[in-house]
């Protein structure tokens, strides 16, 4: 009874962590976008760290990093599908690392989806607010939501590489799996069973001892 209760408790914590991460990302993304729209001139480069980091307020009708600018409706549908899939999948998560990764991914998808749903020129066709420019790294312009999506993808790959499962357990490496298989080999079990089976014969009071049978008569 205690183990299912413990697993349920961990599941609630993981879902709470996922929801917290998603809310933080959405709030940060939408708050920063509001400041950008209110204070930055449209289409004008504002140096922050020279040419390493610049602000350039633009409206993007396509996907992240200004990709596929004429497919706004498609990406609105895809973003909605990603959000729904993460919410449905969340109940299987037990690991806080996975909860935070999927929470950041959910928050990033929601941040850009809100732009597509509620910004001009209309519902489902809204243009996403982008403003971060790092010419030394990539020519595209992106936003806070895009950044969290990329970070979550990097952590996702690391969790897979290190074998962290959704329930928080660690997958066995090939070497560890071979060692586990060797430890549980049938031959070992049969030998152990053979030793256990031979002991009752040694302790059987009917077994002959010193040339006499169990009634004390001379066996010869």
Coordinates of N, CA and C in Angstrom, one line a residue:
X1 N 0.8 -1.2 0.0 CA 0.0 0.0 0.0 C 0.8 1.3 0.0
X2 N 2.0 1.2 0.7 CA 2.8 2.4 0.8 C 3.5 2.7 -0.5
X3 N 3.9 1.7 -1.3 CA 4.6 2.0 -2.6 C 3.7 2.8 -3.6
X4 N 2.5 2.3 -3.9 CA 1.6 3.1 -4.8 C 1.4 4.5 -4.3
X5 N 1.2 4.7 -3.0 CA 1.0 6.0 -2.4 C 2.3 6.9 -2.7
X6 N 3.5 6.3 -2.5 CA 4.7 7.0 -2.7 C 4.8 7.4 -4.2
X7 N 4.5 6.5 -5.1 CA 4.6 6.8 -6.5 C 3.6 7.9 -6.9
X8 N 2.4 7.9 -6.3 CA 1.4 8.9 -6.6 C 1.9 10.3 -6.1
X9 N 2.6 10.3 -4.9 CA 3.1 11.5 -4.4 C 4.2 12.1 -5.3
X10 N 5.1 11.3 -5.8 CA 6.1 11.7 -6.7 C 5.5 12.3 -8.0
X11 N 4.4 11.6 -8.5 CA 3.8 12.1 -9.7 C 3.2 13.5 -9.5
X12 N 2.6 13.7 -8.4 CA 2.0 15.0 -8.1 C 3.1 16.1 -8.1
X13 N 4.2 15.8 -7.4 CA 5.4 16.7 -7.4 C 5.9 17.0 -8.8
X14 N 6.0 15.9 -9.6 CA 6.5 16.1 -11.0 C 5.6 17.0 -11.8
X15 N 4.3 16.8 -11.7 CA 3.3 17.6 -12.4 C 3.3 19.0 -11.9
X16 N 3.5 19.2 -10.6 CA 3.6 20.5 -10.1 C 4.8 21.2 -10.6
X17 N 5.9 20.5 -10.7 CA 7.2 21.1 -11.2 C 7.0 21.5 -12.7
X18 N 6.4 20.6 -13.4 CA 6.2 20.9 -14.9 C 5.3 22.1 -15.0
X19 N 4.2 22.2 -14.2 CA 3.3 23.4 -14.3 C 4.0 24.6 -13.9
X20 N 4.8 24.6 -12.9 CA 5.5 25.8 -12.4 C 6.5 26.3 -13.5
X21 N 7.3 25.3 -14.1 CA 8.2 25.7 -15.1 C 7.5 26.4 -16.3
X22 N 6.4 25.8 -16.7 CA 5.6 26.3 -17.8 C 5.1 27.7 -17.5
X23 N 4.5 27.9 -16.3 CA 4.0 29.2 -16.0 C 5.1 30.3 -16.0
X24 N 6.2 29.9 -15.4 CA 7.3 30.9 -15.3 C 7.8 31.3 -16.7
X25 N 7.9 30.3 -17.6 CA 8.4 30.6 -19.0 C 7.4 31.5 -19.7
X26 N 6.1 31.1 -19.6 CA 5.0 31.9 -20.3 C 5.0 33.3 -19.8
X27 N 5.0 33.5 -18.4 CA 5.0 34.8 -17.8 C 6.2 35.7 -18.3
X28 N 7.4 35.0 -18.2 CA 8.6 35.8 -18.6 C 8.5 36.2 -20.1
X29 N 8.1 35.2 -21.0 CA 8.0 35.5 -22.4 C 7.0 36.6 -22.7
X30 N 5.8 36.5 -22.2 CA 4.8 37.5 -22.5 C 5.1 38.8 -21.9
X31 N 5.7 38.8 -20.7 CA 6.1 40.1 -20.1 C 7.2 40.8 -20.8
X32 N 8.2 40.1 -21.3 CA 9.3 40.7 -22.0 C 8.7 41.2 -23.4
X33 N 7.9 40.4 -24.0 CA 7.3 40.8 -25.3 C 6.5 42.1 -25.1
X34 N 5.7 42.2 -24.0 CA 5.0 43.5 -23.8 C 5.9 44.7 -23.7
X35 N 7.0 44.5 -23.0 CA 8.0 45.6 -22.9 C 8.6 45.9 -24.2
X36 N 8.9 44.9 -25.0 CA 9.5 45.2 -26.4 C 8.5 46.0 -27.2
X37 N 7.2 45.5 -27.3 CA 6.3 46.2 -28.1 C 6.1 47.7 -27.6
X38 N 6.1 47.9 -26.3 CA 5.9 49.2 -25.8 C 7.1 50.2 -25.9
X39 N 8.3 49.6 -26.0 CA 9.5 50.5 -25.8 C 10.5 50.4 -27.0
X40 N 10.5 49.4 -27.8 CA 11.5 49.3 -28.8 C 10.9 49.8 -30.2
X41 N 11.7 50.5 -30.9 CA 11.2 50.9 -32.3 C 11.2 49.7 -33.2
X42 N 10.2 49.6 -34.0 CA 10.1 48.4 -34.9 C 11.1 48.5 -36.0
X43 N 11.8 47.3 -36.2 CA 12.7 47.2 -37.3 C 14.0 48.0 -37.1
X44 N 14.3 48.4 -35.9 CA 15.6 49.2 -35.7 C 16.5 48.4 -34.7
X45 N 17.8 48.3 -35.1 CA 18.7 47.6 -34.3 C 19.1 48.4 -33.1
X46 N 19.0 47.8 -31.9 CA 19.4 48.5 -30.7 C 20.6 47.7 -30.1
X47 N 21.8 48.2 -30.2 CA 23.0 47.4 -29.6 C 22.9 47.2 -28.1
X48 N 23.1 46.0 -27.6 CA 23.1 45.8 -26.2 C 24.6 45.4 -25.7
X49 N 25.2 44.5 -26.4 CA 26.6 44.2 -26.2 C 27.3 44.2 -27.5
X50 N 27.4 45.4 -28.1 CA 28.0 45.6 -29.4 C 27.3 44.8 -30.4
X51 N 28.0 44.1 -31.2 CA 27.5 43.2 -32.2 C 27.2 41.8 -31.7
X52 N 27.6 41.5 -30.5 CA 27.4 40.2 -29.9 C 25.9 39.9 -29.5
X53 N 25.3 41.0 -29.0 CA 23.8 40.9 -28.6 C 23.1 42.2 -29.0
X54 N 22.1 42.1 -29.8 CA 21.3 43.2 -30.2 C 19.8 42.9 -30.1
X55 N 19.1 44.0 -29.9 CA 17.6 43.9 -29.9 C 17.1 44.5 -31.2
X56 N 16.3 43.7 -31.9 CA 15.7 44.1 -33.2 C 14.3 43.6 -33.2
X57 N 13.4 44.5 -32.9 CA 11.9 44.1 -32.8 C 11.3 43.9 -34.2
X58 N 10.9 42.7 -34.4 CA 10.2 42.3 -35.7 C 9.0 41.4 -35.3
X59 N 8.1 41.3 -36.3 CA 7.0 40.3 -36.1 C 7.1 39.2 -37.1
X60 N 7.1 38.0 -36.6 CA 7.4 36.8 -37.4 C 6.1 36.0 -37.6
X61 N 5.7 35.9 -38.9 CA 4.5 35.1 -39.2 C 4.7 33.6 -39.3
X62 N 6.0 33.2 -39.2 CA 6.3 31.8 -39.3 C 6.7 31.1 -38.0
X63 N 7.6 30.1 -38.1 CA 8.0 29.3 -37.0 C 9.2 30.0 -36.3
X64 N 9.8 29.3 -35.3 CA 10.9 29.8 -34.6 C 12.0 30.2 -35.6
X65 N 12.7 31.3 -35.2 CA 13.9 31.7 -36.0 C 13.4 32.1 -37.4
X66 N 12.2 32.6 -37.6 CA 11.7 33.2 -38.9 C 11.6 32.1 -40.0
X67 N 11.4 30.9 -39.6 CA 11.3 29.8 -40.6 C 9.9 29.6 -41.1
X68 N 9.7 29.4 -42.4 CA 8.4 29.2 -43.1 C 7.4 30.3 -42.7
X69 N 7.6 31.5 -43.2 CA 6.8 32.6 -42.8 C 5.4 32.6 -43.4
X70 N 5.2 31.8 -44.4 CA 3.8 31.7 -45.0 C 3.0 30.6 -44.5
X71 N 3.3 30.0 -43.4 CA 2.6 28.8 -42.8 C 2.1 29.0 -41.4
X72 N 1.6 30.2 -41.1 CA 1.2 30.6 -39.7 C 0.2 29.6 -39.2
X73 N -0.9 29.3 -40.0 CA -1.9 28.4 -39.5 C -1.4 27.0 -39.2
X74 N -0.5 26.5 -40.0 CA 0.1 25.2 -39.8 C 0.8 25.2 -38.5
X75 N 1.6 26.2 -38.2 CA 2.4 26.2 -36.9 C 1.5 26.4 -35.7
X76 N 0.4 27.1 -35.9 CA -0.6 27.3 -34.8 C -1.2 25.9 -34.4
X77 N -1.5 25.1 -35.5 CA -2.0 23.8 -35.2 C -1.0 22.9 -34.6
X78 N 0.3 22.9 -35.1 CA 1.3 22.1 -34.6 C 1.6 22.5 -33.1
X79 N 1.7 23.8 -32.8 CA 1.9 24.2 -31.4 C 0.8 23.7 -30.5
X80 N -0.4 23.8 -31.0 CA -1.5 23.3 -30.1 C -1.4 21.8 -29.9
X81 N -1.0 21.0 -30.9 CA -0.8 19.6 -30.7 C 0.3 19.3 -29.7
X82 N 1.4 20.0 -29.8 CA 2.5 19.8 -28.9 C 2.0 20.1 -27.4
X83 N 1.3 21.2 -27.2 CA 0.8 21.6 -25.9 C -0.1 20.5 -25.3
X84 N -1.0 20.0 -26.2 CA -2.0 18.9 -25.7 C -1.2 17.7 -25.4
X85 N -0.3 17.3 -26.2 CA 0.5 16.1 -26.0 C 1.3 16.1 -24.7
X86 N 1.9 17.2 -24.4 CA 2.7 17.3 -23.2 C 1.8 17.2 -22.0
X87 N 0.6 17.9 -22.0 CA -0.3 17.8 -20.9 C -0.8 16.4 -20.7
X88 N -1.2 15.7 -21.8 CA -1.6 14.3 -21.6 C -0.5 13.4 -21.1
X89 N 0.7 13.6 -21.6 CA 1.9 12.8 -21.2 C 2.4 13.1 -19.8
X90 N 2.0 14.2 -19.2 CA 2.5 14.6 -17.9 C 2.3 13.6 -16.8
X91 N 1.2 12.9 -16.9 CA 0.8 12.0 -15.8 C 1.8 10.8 -15.7
X92 N 2.6 10.6 -16.7 CA 3.5 9.4 -16.7 C 4.9 9.8 -16.1
X93 N 5.1 11.1 -15.8 CA 6.4 11.6 -15.4 C 6.5 11.4 -13.9
X94 N 7.7 10.9 -13.5 CA 8.1 10.8 -12.1 C 9.3 11.5 -11.7
X95 N 10.1 11.8 -12.8 CA 11.4 12.5 -12.6 C 11.2 14.0 -12.6
X96 N 11.8 14.7 -11.7 CA 11.7 16.2 -11.7 C 12.5 16.8 -12.8
X97 N 13.6 16.1 -13.2 CA 14.4 16.6 -14.4 C 13.5 16.6 -15.6
X98 N 12.8 15.5 -15.9 CA 11.9 15.4 -17.0 C 10.8 16.4 -16.9
X99 N 10.3 16.6 -15.7 CA 9.2 17.6 -15.5 C 9.6 19.0 -15.8
X100 N 10.8 19.4 -15.4 CA 11.3 20.7 -15.7 C 11.6 20.9 -17.2
X101 N 12.1 19.8 -17.9 CA 12.4 19.9 -19.3 C 11.1 20.1 -20.1
X102 N 10.1 19.2 -19.8 CA 8.8 19.3 -20.5 C 8.1 20.6 -20.1
X103 N 8.3 21.1 -18.9 CA 7.7 22.3 -18.5 C 8.2 23.5 -19.3
X104 N 9.5 23.5 -19.5 CA 10.1 24.6 -20.3 C 9.6 24.5 -21.8
X105 N 9.6 23.3 -22.3 CA 9.1 23.1 -23.6 C 7.6 23.5 -23.8
X106 N 6.8 23.1 -22.8 CA 5.4 23.5 -22.8 C 5.3 25.1 -22.7
X107 N 6.0 25.7 -21.8 CA 6.0 27.1 -21.7 C 6.4 27.8 -23.0
X108 N 7.5 27.3 -23.6 CA 7.9 28.0 -24.9 C 6.9 27.8 -26.0
X109 N 6.3 26.6 -26.1 CA 5.2 26.4 -27.1 C 4.0 27.3 -26.8
X110 N 3.6 27.4 -25.5 CA 2.5 28.2 -25.2 C 2.8 29.7 -25.4
X111 N 4.0 30.2 -25.1 CA 4.3 31.6 -25.3 C 4.1 32.0 -26.8
X112 N 4.6 31.2 -27.7 CA 4.5 31.6 -29.1 C 3.1 31.3 -29.6
X113 N 2.4 30.3 -29.1 CA 1.0 30.0 -29.5 C 0.1 31.1 -29.1
X114 N 0.3 31.8 -27.9 CA -0.5 32.9 -27.5 C -0.4 34.0 -28.5
X115 N 0.9 34.3 -29.0 CA 1.1 35.3 -30.0 C 0.3 34.9 -31.3
X116 N 0.3 33.7 -31.7 CA -0.4 33.3 -33.0 C -1.9 33.4 -32.8
X117 N -2.4 33.2 -31.6 CA -3.8 33.2 -31.4 C -4.4 34.6 -31.2
X118 N -3.6 35.4 -30.6 CA -4.2 36.7 -30.1 C -3.6 38.0 -30.7
X119 N -2.5 37.9 -31.4 CA -1.9 39.1 -32.0 C -2.4 39.3 -33.4
X120 N -2.1 40.4 -33.9 CA -2.5 40.8 -35.3 C -1.7 39.9 -36.3
X121 N -2.3 39.5 -37.4 CA -3.6 40.1 -38.0 C -4.9 39.4 -37.7
X122 N -4.8 38.3 -36.9 CA -6.1 37.7 -36.5 C -5.8 36.4 -35.8
X123 N -6.9 35.8 -35.3 CA -6.9 34.6 -34.5 C -6.3 33.4 -35.4
X124 N -5.2 32.8 -34.8 CA -4.6 31.7 -35.5 C -3.6 32.1 -36.5
X125 N -3.6 33.4 -36.9 CA -2.7 33.9 -37.9 C -1.8 35.0 -37.3
X126 N -1.8 35.2 -36.0 CA -1.0 36.2 -35.4 C 0.5 36.1 -35.6
X127 N 1.2 37.2 -35.6 CA 2.6 37.2 -35.8 C 3.3 37.2 -34.5
X128 N 4.3 36.4 -34.4 CA 5.1 36.2 -33.1 C 6.1 37.4 -33.0
X129 N 6.2 37.9 -31.8 CA 7.1 39.0 -31.5 C 8.5 38.4 -31.3
X130 N 9.5 38.8 -32.1 CA 10.9 38.4 -32.0 C 11.7 39.6 -31.8
X131 N 12.8 39.5 -31.0 CA 13.6 40.7 -30.8 C 15.1 40.4 -30.5
X132 N 15.4 39.2 -30.2 CA 16.8 38.9 -29.8 C 17.6 38.6 -31.1
X133 N 18.7 39.3 -31.3 CA 19.6 39.1 -32.4 C 21.0 38.8 -31.9
X134 N 21.6 37.7 -32.3 CA 23.0 37.4 -32.0 C 23.7 37.0 -33.4
X135 N 24.1 38.0 -34.1 CA 24.6 37.7 -35.5 C 25.8 36.8 -35.5
X136 N 26.6 36.8 -34.4 CA 27.8 35.9 -34.4 C 27.4 34.4 -34.3
X137 N 26.2 34.2 -33.8 CA 25.8 32.8 -33.6 C 24.9 32.3 -34.6
X138 N 23.9 33.1 -35.0 CA 22.9 32.7 -36.1 C 22.3 34.0 -36.7
X139 N 21.9 34.0 -37.9 CA 21.4 35.2 -38.6 C 19.9 35.4 -38.2
X140 N 19.2 34.5 -37.6 CA 17.8 34.6 -37.3 C 17.6 35.5 -36.0
X141 N 16.3 36.0 -35.9 CA 15.9 36.7 -34.7 C 14.9 35.9 -34.0
X142 N 15.1 35.8 -32.6 CA 14.2 34.9 -31.8 C 13.8 35.6 -30.6
X143 N 13.1 34.9 -29.7 CA 12.6 35.5 -28.5 C 12.8 34.6 -27.3
X144 N 12.2 34.9 -26.1 CA 12.4 34.2 -24.9 C 11.9 32.7 -25.0
X145 N 10.7 32.6 -25.6 CA 10.1 31.3 -25.8 C 11.0 30.4 -26.6
X146 N 11.5 30.9 -27.7 CA 12.4 30.1 -28.6 C 13.6 29.7 -27.8
X147 N 14.2 30.5 -26.9 CA 15.4 30.2 -26.2 C 15.1 29.1 -25.2
X148 N 13.9 29.1 -24.5 CA 13.6 28.0 -23.6 C 13.3 26.7 -24.3
X149 N 12.8 26.8 -25.5 CA 12.6 25.6 -26.3 C 13.9 24.9 -26.7
X150 N 14.9 25.7 -27.1 CA 16.2 25.2 -27.4 C 16.9 24.6 -26.2
X151 N 16.8 25.3 -25.1 CA 17.5 24.8 -23.8 C 16.8 23.5 -23.4
X152 N 15.5 23.4 -23.5 CA 14.8 22.1 -23.1 C 15.3 21.0 -24.1
X153 N 15.5 21.3 -25.3 CA 15.9 20.2 -26.2 C 17.3 19.7 -25.9
X154 N 18.2 20.7 -25.5 CA 19.6 20.3 -25.1 C 19.5 19.4 -23.9
X155 N 18.7 19.8 -22.9 CA 18.6 18.9 -21.7 C 18.0 17.6 -22.0
X156 N 17.0 17.6 -22.9 CA 16.3 16.4 -23.3 C 17.4 15.4 -23.8
X157 N 18.2 15.9 -24.7 CA 19.3 15.0 -25.3 C 20.2 14.5 -24.2
X158 N 20.6 15.3 -23.2 CA 21.5 14.9 -22.2 C 20.8 13.8 -21.3
X159 N 19.6 14.0 -21.0 CA 18.9 13.0 -20.2 C 18.8 11.7 -20.9
X160 N 18.6 11.7 -22.2 CA 18.6 10.4 -22.9 C 20.0 9.8 -23.0
X161 N 21.0 10.6 -23.2 CA 22.4 10.1 -23.2 C 22.8 9.5 -21.9
X162 N 22.4 10.1 -20.7 CA 22.7 9.6 -19.4 C 21.7 8.5 -18.9
X163 N 20.8 8.2 -19.7 CA 19.9 7.1 -19.4 C 18.9 7.4 -18.3
X164 N 18.5 8.6 -18.1 CA 17.5 9.0 -17.1 C 16.1 8.7 -17.6
X165 N 15.4 7.8 -17.0 CA 14.1 7.4 -17.4 C 13.0 8.4 -16.8
X166 N 11.8 8.3 -17.4 CA 10.7 9.2 -16.9 C 10.4 9.0 -15.5
X167 N 10.6 7.8 -14.9 CA 10.3 7.6 -13.5 C 11.5 7.9 -12.6
X168 N 12.5 8.5 -13.1 CA 13.7 8.9 -12.3 C 14.8 7.9 -12.2
X169 N 14.5 6.6 -12.6 CA 15.5 5.6 -12.6 C 16.5 5.7 -13.7
X170 N 17.6 5.0 -13.6 CA 18.7 5.1 -14.6 C 18.7 3.8 -15.4
X171 N 18.8 3.9 -16.7 CA 18.9 2.8 -17.5 C 20.3 2.2 -17.4
X172 N 20.4 0.8 -17.4 CA 21.7 0.1 -17.3 C 22.5 0.3 -18.5
X173 N 23.8 0.5 -18.4 CA 24.7 0.5 -19.5 C 24.9 -0.9 -20.0
X174 N 25.5 -1.1 -21.2 CA 25.7 -2.4 -21.8 C 26.6 -3.3 -20.8
X175 N 27.6 -2.7 -20.2 CA 28.5 -3.4 -19.3 C 27.7 -3.8 -18.1
X176 N 26.9 -2.9 -17.5 CA 26.1 -3.2 -16.3 C 25.1 -4.3 -16.6
X177 N 24.5 -4.3 -17.8 CA 23.5 -5.3 -18.2 C 24.1 -6.7 -18.3
X178 N 25.4 -6.7 -18.9 CA 26.1 -8.0 -19.0 C 26.4 -8.5 -17.6
X179 N 26.8 -7.7 -16.7 CA 27.1 -8.1 -15.3 C 25.9 -8.6 -14.6
X180 N 24.7 -7.9 -14.8 CA 23.5 -8.3 -14.2 C 23.0 -9.7 -14.8
X181 N 23.2 -9.9 -16.1 CA 22.8 -11.2 -16.7 C 23.7 -12.3 -16.2
X182 N 25.0 -12.0 -16.0 CA 25.9 -13.0 -15.5 C 25.6 -13.4 -14.1
X183 N 25.2 -12.4 -13.3 CA 24.9 -12.7 -11.9 C 23.6 -13.5 -11.7
X184 N 22.7 -13.4 -12.7 CA 21.5 -14.1 -12.6 C 21.4 -15.3 -13.6
X185 N 22.6 -15.9 -14.0 CA 22.7 -17.0 -14.9 C 22.1 -18.2 -14.3
X186 N 21.4 -19.1 -15.1 CA 20.7 -20.3 -14.6 C 21.7 -21.3 -13.9
X187 N 22.9 -21.3 -14.4 CA 23.9 -22.2 -13.8 C 24.2 -21.9 -12.4
X188 N 24.2 -20.7 -12.0 CA 24.4 -20.3 -10.6 C 23.3 -20.8 -9.8
X189 N 22.1 -20.6 -10.3 CA 20.9 -20.9 -9.5 C 20.9 -22.5 -9.3
X190 N 21.2 -23.2 -10.3 CA 21.2 -24.7 -10.2 C 22.2 -25.2 -9.2
X191 N 23.4 -24.6 -9.2 CA 24.4 -25.0 -8.3 C 24.0 -24.7 -6.8
X192 N 23.4 -23.5 -6.7 CA 22.9 -23.1 -5.3 C 21.8 -24.1 -4.9
X193 N 20.9 -24.4 -5.8 CA 19.8 -25.3 -5.5 C 20.4 -26.7 -5.2
X194 N 21.5 -27.1 -5.9 CA 22.1 -28.4 -5.6 C 22.6 -28.5 -4.2
X195 N 23.3 -27.4 -3.7 CA 23.8 -27.4 -2.4 C 22.7 -27.4 -1.4
X196 N 21.6 -26.7 -1.6 CA 20.4 -26.7 -0.7 C 19.8 -28.1 -0.7
X197 N 19.7 -28.7 -1.8 CA 19.1 -30.1 -1.9 C 19.9 -31.1 -1.2
X198 N 21.2 -30.9 -1.2 CA 22.1 -32.0 -0.6 C 22.1 -31.9 0.9
X199 N 21.8 -30.8 1.5 CA 21.9 -30.6 3.0 C 20.9 -31.5 3.8
X200 N 19.6 -31.6 3.3 CA 18.7 -32.5 4.1 C 19.1 -33.9 4.1
X201 N 19.8 -34.4 3.1 CA 20.3 -35.8 3.1 C 21.4 -35.9 4.2
X202 N 22.2 -34.9 4.4 CA 23.2 -35.0 5.5 C 22.6 -35.0 6.9
X203 N 21.4 -34.3 7.0 CA 20.8 -34.2 8.3 C 19.7 -35.3 8.5
X204 N 19.4 -36.1 7.5 CA 18.3 -37.1 7.7 C 18.6 -38.1 8.8
X205 N 17.8 -38.2 9.8 CA 18.1 -39.2 10.9 C 18.1 -40.6 10.4
X206 N 17.5 -40.9 9.2 CA 17.5 -42.2 8.7 C 18.7 -42.6 8.0
X207 N 19.6 -41.6 7.7 CA 20.8 -41.8 6.9 C 21.7 -42.7 7.7
X208 N 22.4 -43.6 7.1 CA 23.4 -44.5 7.9 C 24.5 -43.7 8.5
X209 N 24.9 -44.0 9.7 CA 26.1 -43.3 10.3 C 27.0 -44.4 10.9
X210 N 28.3 -44.3 10.7 CA 29.3 -45.2 11.2 C 28.9 -46.7 11.0
X211 N 28.4 -47.0 9.8 CA 28.1 -48.4 9.5 C 26.8 -48.9 10.1
X212 N 25.9 -48.1 10.7 CA 24.7 -48.6 11.3 C 23.5 -47.9 10.6
X213 N 22.4 -48.6 10.5 CA 21.2 -48.0 9.9 C 20.5 -47.2 10.9
X214 N 19.3 -46.6 10.5 CA 18.6 -45.7 11.4 C 18.0 -46.4 12.7
X215 N 17.9 -47.8 12.7 CA 17.5 -48.5 13.9 C 18.6 -48.9 14.8
X216 N 19.8 -48.6 14.4 CA 21.0 -48.9 15.3 C 21.5 -50.3 14.9
X217 N 21.0 -51.0 14.0 CA 21.5 -52.3 13.6 C 22.8 -52.2 12.8
X218 N 23.6 -53.1 12.8 CA 24.8 -53.1 12.0 C 24.4 -53.3 10.6
X219 N 24.9 -52.3 9.7 CA 24.5 -52.3 8.3 C 25.1 -53.5 7.6
X220 N 26.2 -54.1 8.1 CA 26.9 -55.2 7.4 C 26.3 -56.5 7.8

